Amino acid sequence: MQLRIERRMVPHIPWGLIFSVLAVCALGIWNLASASRPPHSPVWGSQMLYLGVSITAVLVVCLVDYRWIQRMALPIYVTNILLLIALRFFGHTAKGAESWFAIGPFRMQPAEFMKIGVVLMLAKVYHDDFQPNEPSYGLTRLWKPVLVVLVPFTLVLVQPDLGTAMMIGLSSLTIILFGKVRWYLVATLVAGVLAAGIVIWNDYIRDVPEPRPTIVRHHLKKHQSQRISGWLDPEADLRGSGYHAAQSKIAVGSGGVSGKGWREGTQTGLRFLPEQHTDFIFSVWAEEHGFVMCILLLVLYGAIFIFGLGVGFNARDRFGAFVAVGVVAVLFWQVFENIGMVIGLLPVTGITLPLMSYGGSSLLSVMLSIGLLVNISMRRHMF
C-alpha cells in the first residue's frame, strides 16, 4: 500500500462535491448550536471535533490507491460483521436497541460502518463476477449479492435497528438494480411493493372487528407497530405514538417562508421536539430558517448526489462505478427517509440526516464514503 497524491490527479479532484459536503457540514454545526442551546449540552463543539477527525480520515482515504481498498473489501466486510456479532455480547443498550459500543465517554455504532462494508463488498462482487458476454443477472447469479446483503441486514434488524436495516436494504437494492437484472425480477419487486401495500391495508387500515386478523403486525415489536399506525393516522395518539411526528410537523410548518430566526424557534427552545439534535434536526432547521433555506439545503444535497453519480459514470473500472453508485444510494435513501419522516410522509424510523445530525459514527462513516468518491475521481485516468 502506497500513500501518495500525484500532480496529474489534482485536475480530477471533484471540487464541487467537496464544496457541497463542507457547506452542509457547516450548516449542520450552525444548526446544532441552536438545537443544543443552554442549559443542555453544547453538542456542536463535539461535532466540530468529529468533523476534524472525519476530514483527517478523508485525507488518508484519498492517499490510498482504491485498488488496494478493492483488495481489502472482504476483510473490511468481515470485520464489520464480527463487530455486529460482538454487539450481542459487549454492546451498550440504549433506546431499546443494542447498537453501540461504549468506550469511555464515546460511543461507536458498527451499523453505520457496515453500510460502507456492504457497498465495498457488493462492488467487489460485481467487479470480479463481470463477464462481457454474460446476460443480465437472473435469480441464479444473484445468490452472491443477496448473501452479502442478507447477513448484515439480519444482524442489524435483530438489534433491533429497523431504520438502519432498511437503509442497508434499500441502498443494496439500488446497487443490484444498477447491475442489471432480468425483467421478471423487476416485476417481482413491483409485486412485492404491491404486496406490502396490501399487508399494511389489511393489518392497519381495513375496517374489521377486533381482534383484527393480521399478517405481519403481530410479529412486530410494539413500538414498531405503533410507528406504522401513527404514520397512517397521525392524530390517533398525539400523546403517544404520534407525538414525535406531530411536534415535528408543527415545527416545520411554523417556520413559514423565512423562518423564526436562529435560536428563535419555540418548538426547539421549549424542547417540544424529541431527539432534536439527531433524528429531527431538519425540523429545527425548517422552524428557524424557513422554506427558502430548506430548499437551499436540498439543493446542496442534490449537488452531492449529482457530483457523486458523475464520479461513478466517469470511473475507470466497474469497482469504482459501483462504489460511487452505492455511496450515493446510501446518502439519498437516508436523506429521503429522514426528511420524509419529519414532515409526516413516512413513518418515524430513527434515521439521522447525513452531515447535519449530531453523531460521531454517522459523520465519520459519511465522510469516509465521500473520501471514497474523491479517491475514485482523482484516479480515473491513472491505470
XYZ file of C-alpha atoms in Angstrom:
383
model
C 0.000 0.000 0.000
C 1.397 3.385 -1.039
C 0.123 6.719 0.272
C 0.526 9.433 -2.347
C -1.178 12.061 -4.474
C 0.428 12.766 -7.837
C 0.240 16.043 -9.715
C -1.826 14.551 -12.525
C -4.557 13.630 -10.006
C -5.195 17.235 -8.952
C -7.253 18.288 -12.034
C -9.673 15.460 -11.303
C -10.431 16.421 -7.706
C -14.252 16.876 -7.527
C -14.249 20.346 -6.003
C -17.997 20.728 -6.474
C -18.608 17.622 -4.370
C -16.164 18.755 -1.689
C -17.673 22.249 -1.502
C -21.221 20.877 -1.232
C -20.260 18.459 1.554
C -18.390 21.084 3.569
C -21.265 23.554 3.112
C -23.763 21.046 4.561
C -21.355 20.277 7.420
C -21.014 23.989 8.243
C -24.783 24.486 8.175
C -25.133 21.409 10.356
C -22.813 22.704 13.071
C -24.518 26.110 12.969
C -27.875 24.400 13.316
C -26.658 22.193 16.179
C -25.566 25.310 18.062
C -29.255 26.211 18.210
C -30.615 22.687 18.725
C -28.344 22.160 21.749
C -28.651 25.611 23.340
C -28.086 26.019 27.115
C -28.793 24.626 29.637
C -28.337 21.488 27.569
C -25.013 20.057 26.420
C -23.415 22.079 23.577
C -23.006 19.102 21.256
C -21.971 21.340 18.358
C -18.488 21.549 19.933
C -18.198 17.769 19.909
C -19.479 17.750 16.338
C -16.653 20.100 15.322
C -14.189 17.663 16.861
C -15.817 14.766 14.996
C -15.645 16.790 11.780
C -11.916 17.405 12.259
C -11.316 13.681 12.793
C -13.506 12.859 9.786
C -11.660 15.274 7.467
C -8.361 13.702 8.539
C -9.802 10.264 7.751
C -10.936 11.515 4.325
C -7.411 12.739 3.538
C -5.996 9.330 4.458
C -8.575 7.571 2.256
C -7.675 9.893 -0.648
C -3.994 8.975 -0.332
C -4.676 5.245 -0.738
C -4.973 3.768 -4.215
C -8.550 2.487 -4.289
C -7.390 -0.732 -5.962
C -5.894 -1.561 -2.557
C -9.281 -0.763 -0.999
C -10.810 -3.161 -3.525
C -8.487 -5.920 -2.333
C -9.388 -5.105 1.267
C -13.168 -5.137 0.651
C -13.628 -8.657 2.031
C -11.588 -8.061 5.244
C -13.452 -4.767 5.804
C -16.795 -6.526 5.312
C -15.914 -9.449 7.605
C -14.578 -7.112 10.311
C -17.855 -5.211 10.343
C -19.820 -8.469 10.527
C -17.741 -9.550 13.533
C -18.369 -6.196 15.217
C -22.115 -6.616 14.745
C -21.923 -10.089 16.275
C -19.832 -8.745 19.171
C -22.634 -6.300 19.974
C -24.679 -9.245 21.221
C -22.090 -9.807 23.954
C -20.477 -6.431 24.633
C -22.937 -3.904 23.219
C -24.401 -0.958 25.101
C -28.201 -0.861 25.122
C -29.907 2.497 24.610
C -33.466 3.314 23.495
C -34.253 -0.392 23.343
C -31.525 -1.239 20.835
C -28.180 -2.912 21.394
C -26.426 -0.867 18.711
C -23.397 0.792 20.332
C -20.044 0.028 21.851
C -19.459 2.331 24.801
C -15.774 3.294 25.050
C -15.486 5.699 27.971
C -17.449 8.829 27.016
C -17.531 7.805 23.347
C -19.940 5.526 21.538
C -19.331 3.706 18.294
C -22.167 2.330 16.161
C -20.885 -0.508 13.932
C -24.018 -0.492 11.769
C -23.002 2.908 10.346
C -19.729 1.463 9.055
C -21.452 -1.722 7.932
C -23.166 0.344 5.238
C -19.729 1.119 3.768
C -18.691 -2.519 4.116
C -21.744 -3.709 2.181
C -21.159 -1.168 -0.609
C -17.497 -2.175 -0.978
C -18.295 -5.887 -0.933
C -21.101 -5.607 -3.475
C -18.834 -3.521 -5.735
C -16.130 -6.192 -5.497
C -18.611 -8.977 -6.288
C -19.939 -7.175 -9.361
C -16.404 -6.283 -10.498
C -14.982 -9.792 -10.074
C -18.067 -11.507 -11.497
C -18.164 -9.452 -14.703
C -18.206 -11.391 -17.955
C -18.591 -9.321 -21.170
C -20.847 -11.817 -22.953
C -22.900 -12.737 -19.887
C -26.573 -11.625 -19.927
C -28.298 -9.648 -17.189
C -28.407 -11.122 -13.709
C -31.028 -13.776 -13.180
C -32.100 -15.436 -9.964
C -29.233 -17.960 -10.020
C -26.427 -15.421 -10.438
C -27.801 -13.168 -7.700
C -27.023 -15.536 -4.836
C -23.705 -13.816 -4.056
C -25.041 -10.225 -3.865
C -28.098 -11.383 -1.910
C -25.937 -13.256 0.597
C -23.658 -10.227 1.008
C -26.695 -8.115 1.925
C -28.725 -10.660 3.890
C -26.159 -11.334 6.633
C -25.622 -7.714 7.826
C -29.288 -6.855 7.205
C -30.352 -9.620 9.587
C -27.747 -8.756 12.229
C -28.801 -5.097 12.257
C -32.513 -5.936 12.218
C -32.287 -8.106 15.357
C -30.558 -5.359 17.417
C -33.345 -4.146 16.742
C -32.494 -1.242 14.404
C -35.184 -1.264 11.732
C -34.154 2.100 10.294
C -30.516 1.210 9.571
C -31.505 -2.243 8.324
C -33.914 -0.568 5.922
C -31.135 1.751 4.690
C -28.841 -1.232 4.065
C -31.651 -2.975 2.185
C -32.665 -0.008 0.015
C -29.122 1.040 -0.899
C -28.166 -2.569 -1.682
C -31.266 -2.984 -3.839
C -30.238 0.139 -5.766
C -26.790 -1.352 -6.441
C -28.314 -4.673 -7.522
C -30.671 -2.929 -9.947
C -27.731 -0.886 -11.278
C -26.007 -4.196 -12.008
C -28.816 -5.054 -14.484
C -31.284 -7.770 -13.568
C -33.766 -9.736 -15.644
C -37.188 -8.230 -16.283
C -39.004 -10.855 -14.231
C -37.025 -9.829 -11.130
C -38.118 -6.213 -11.589
C -41.688 -7.459 -11.967
C -41.263 -9.478 -8.765
C -40.008 -6.353 -6.966
C -43.051 -4.369 -8.113
C -45.300 -7.220 -6.984
C -43.533 -7.209 -3.614
C -44.228 -3.495 -3.164
C -47.882 -4.067 -4.002
C -47.991 -6.997 -1.574
C -46.520 -4.797 1.179
C -49.263 -2.256 0.493
C -51.895 -4.986 0.824
C -50.355 -6.169 4.110
C -50.415 -2.629 5.541
C -54.019 -2.183 4.388
C -55.042 -5.481 5.994
C -53.102 -5.031 9.253
C -53.744 -1.334 9.899
C -56.422 0.187 7.658
C -59.119 -2.403 6.876
C -62.240 -1.774 8.913
C -62.885 -5.106 10.657
C -63.935 -6.006 14.209
C -61.176 -6.548 16.746
C -59.236 -8.732 17.237
C -58.125 -7.982 13.695
C -56.649 -10.894 11.670
C -53.114 -9.747 10.811
C -50.298 -10.964 8.570
C -47.141 -9.376 9.988
C -48.346 -6.907 12.625
C -48.254 -9.490 15.410
C -44.602 -10.232 14.581
C -43.500 -6.594 15.091
C -42.400 -5.117 18.384
C -44.957 -2.832 19.998
C -43.082 0.414 19.289
C -42.504 -0.587 15.647
C -46.196 -1.286 15.129
C -47.131 1.980 16.845
C -44.894 3.944 14.471
C -46.688 2.500 11.456
C -50.167 3.088 12.916
C -49.127 6.608 13.990
C -47.918 7.309 10.459
C -51.186 6.152 8.922
C -53.336 8.000 11.488
C -51.203 10.801 12.980
C -53.949 12.182 15.217
C -54.975 8.870 16.759
C -52.452 9.044 19.607
C -50.931 12.534 19.799
C -49.595 11.960 23.315
C -48.126 8.588 22.478
C -47.001 7.076 19.181
C -47.976 10.172 17.167
C -46.237 12.708 19.425
C -42.908 12.854 17.585
C -44.423 13.296 14.150
C -46.983 15.845 15.362
C -44.430 18.066 17.101
C -42.119 17.835 14.107
C -44.816 18.937 11.675
C -45.723 21.855 13.953
C -42.072 22.960 13.918
C -41.705 22.605 10.151
C -44.979 24.378 9.407
C -44.427 27.219 11.868
C -41.182 28.171 10.128
C -43.121 29.598 7.188
C -41.198 31.038 4.258
C -38.313 32.758 6.045
C -38.258 31.087 9.472
C -38.324 32.454 13.009
C -34.602 33.173 13.141
C -31.574 31.399 14.557
C -32.212 30.315 18.157
C -35.717 31.796 17.963
C -37.564 28.533 17.353
C -40.147 27.896 20.053
C -40.569 24.185 19.401
C -36.807 23.837 19.669
C -36.276 26.212 22.591
C -39.067 24.745 24.705
C -37.884 21.189 23.968
C -41.118 20.027 22.367
C -39.098 18.403 19.599
C -37.848 14.927 20.537
C -34.283 13.997 19.520
C -33.943 17.468 18.017
C -30.160 17.249 17.644
C -30.229 13.859 15.866
C -33.273 12.369 14.128
C -35.319 15.597 13.992
C -32.550 18.063 13.205
C -34.298 19.029 9.939
C -37.304 20.196 11.982
C -35.026 22.627 13.816
C -33.662 23.916 10.515
C -37.129 24.318 8.990
C -38.560 26.144 12.030
C -35.722 28.630 12.367
C -34.767 29.197 8.715
C -37.959 28.554 6.793
C -38.896 27.144 3.415
C -36.315 29.064 1.366
C -33.361 27.770 3.373
C -34.834 24.263 3.322
C -34.724 24.466 -0.468
C -31.082 25.600 -0.249
C -30.259 22.580 1.899
C -31.998 20.251 -0.535
C -30.105 21.851 -3.433
C -26.812 21.131 -1.628
C -27.834 17.519 -1.087
C -28.883 17.303 -4.722
C -25.461 18.612 -5.759
C -23.799 15.893 -3.650
C -25.904 13.237 -5.389
C -25.213 14.619 -8.879
C -21.480 15.037 -8.366
C -21.327 11.572 -6.766
C -23.068 9.963 -9.737
C -20.723 11.894 -12.030
C -17.809 10.206 -10.268
C -19.433 6.826 -10.904
C -20.112 7.416 -14.591
C -16.518 8.593 -15.147
C -14.881 5.868 -13.041
C -12.083 3.863 -14.576
C -13.476 0.425 -13.697
C -16.620 -1.343 -12.520
C -15.496 -1.379 -8.909
C -15.234 2.404 -8.810
C -18.557 2.836 -10.598
C -20.396 0.504 -8.238
C -18.835 2.083 -5.142
C -19.897 5.551 -6.312
C -23.456 4.448 -7.059
C -23.603 2.647 -3.709
C -22.390 5.668 -1.738
C -24.896 7.951 -3.462
C -27.669 5.393 -2.847
C -26.890 5.258 0.879
C -26.918 9.052 1.177
C -30.018 9.503 -0.982
C -32.184 6.989 0.870
C -31.081 8.332 4.238
C -31.937 11.927 3.275
C -35.210 10.763 1.702
C -36.305 8.791 4.769
C -35.232 11.386 7.340
C -36.921 14.352 5.683
C -39.924 12.219 4.778
C -40.460 11.200 8.395
C -40.074 14.697 9.901
C -42.734 16.116 7.581
C -45.086 13.198 8.167
C -44.908 11.495 4.766
C -43.049 8.434 6.091
C -43.120 6.585 9.425
C -40.613 7.524 12.129
C -37.681 5.106 11.951
C -34.859 6.790 13.857
C -32.741 7.695 10.816
C -30.275 10.580 11.093
C -29.826 13.272 8.440
C -26.346 12.849 6.874
C -23.831 15.610 7.757
C -26.493 17.543 9.696
C -27.407 15.309 12.635
C -25.179 15.021 15.677
C -23.154 11.828 15.952
C -19.550 10.796 15.542
C -20.191 7.386 13.947
C -22.691 8.819 11.477
C -20.471 11.737 10.457
C -17.315 9.639 10.176
C -18.997 6.949 8.074
C -20.483 9.519 5.681
C -17.183 11.371 5.335
C -15.324 8.108 4.685
C -17.834 7.448 1.908
C -17.168 10.912 0.469
C -13.450 10.158 0.663
C -14.035 7.078 -1.497
C -15.768 9.243 -4.124
C -12.893 11.740 -4.158
C -10.383 8.887 -4.426
C -12.184 7.293 -7.376
C -12.476 10.632 -9.159
C -8.796 11.516 -8.691
C -7.584 8.187 -10.103
C -9.960 7.800 -13.036
C -7.114 8.207 -15.598
C -4.374 6.549 -13.590
C -4.387 2.924 -14.744
